[in-house]
């Protein structure tokens, strides 16, 4: 019985959807963090933290 790919990898469309969902989640999280930084650090006092760009 042949059930498709035998290499143990997901089919291409599934990988693309998963990648798209992951990138969408990361964009939303970064946007939320930027909103929080804009609210609590409007003068960019904590600019040493390079993880979140100033708003």
Short mmCIF file of C-alpha atoms in Angstrom, two decimals:
data_model
loop_
_atom_site.label_atom_id
_atom_site.label_comp_id
_atom_site.label_asym_id
_atom_site.label_seq_id
_atom_site.Cartn_x
_atom_site.Cartn_y
_atom_site.Cartn_z
CA UNK A 1 0.00 0.00 0.00
CA UNK A 2 1.37 3.38 -1.03
CA UNK A 3 0.35 6.20 1.29
CA UNK A 4 2.17 9.00 -0.50
CA UNK A 5 5.54 10.31 0.65
CA UNK A 6 7.78 7.76 2.30
CA UNK A 7 10.53 10.18 3.34
CA UNK A 8 8.82 11.13 6.61
CA UNK A 9 8.32 14.71 5.47
CA UNK A 10 5.04 16.55 5.24
CA UNK A 11 3.63 17.24 1.77
CA UNK A 12 4.59 20.64 0.33
CA UNK A 13 1.15 22.33 0.75
CA UNK A 14 1.03 21.33 4.43
CA UNK A 15 4.53 22.76 5.05
CA UNK A 16 3.58 25.99 3.29
CA UNK A 17 0.39 26.41 5.35
CA UNK A 18 2.28 25.70 8.56
CA UNK A 19 5.00 28.22 7.62
CA UNK A 20 2.36 30.82 6.71
CA UNK A 21 0.56 30.35 10.05
CA UNK A 22 3.82 30.60 11.98
CA UNK A 23 4.87 33.80 10.23
CA UNK A 24 1.42 35.29 10.77
CA UNK A 25 1.64 34.51 14.48
CA UNK A 26 5.10 36.06 14.75
CA UNK A 27 3.92 39.23 13.02
CA UNK A 28 0.99 39.55 15.45
CA UNK A 29 3.21 38.97 18.48
CA UNK A 30 5.75 41.56 17.32
CA UNK A 31 2.97 44.07 16.65
CA UNK A 32 1.58 43.48 20.14
CA UNK A 33 5.01 43.96 21.71
CA UNK A 34 5.49 47.18 19.75
CA UNK A 35 2.12 48.41 21.01
CA UNK A 36 3.12 47.62 24.62
CA UNK A 37 6.48 49.33 24.17
CA UNK A 38 4.79 52.40 22.66
CA UNK A 39 2.44 52.57 25.67
CA UNK A 40 4.94 51.96 28.48
CA UNK A 41 8.14 53.39 26.98
CA UNK A 42 7.12 56.34 24.77
CA UNK A 43 10.52 58.07 25.20
CA UNK A 44 12.39 54.86 24.32
CA UNK A 45 14.32 54.77 27.60
CA UNK A 46 14.88 51.03 27.28
CA UNK A 47 16.50 51.33 23.87
CA UNK A 48 19.29 48.92 24.82
CA UNK A 49 16.83 46.05 24.27
CA UNK A 50 17.24 45.41 20.54
CA UNK A 51 14.53 42.76 20.42
CA UNK A 52 11.65 45.24 20.01
CA UNK A 53 12.12 48.19 17.67
CA UNK A 54 10.87 51.56 18.89
CA UNK A 55 7.34 52.41 17.90
#
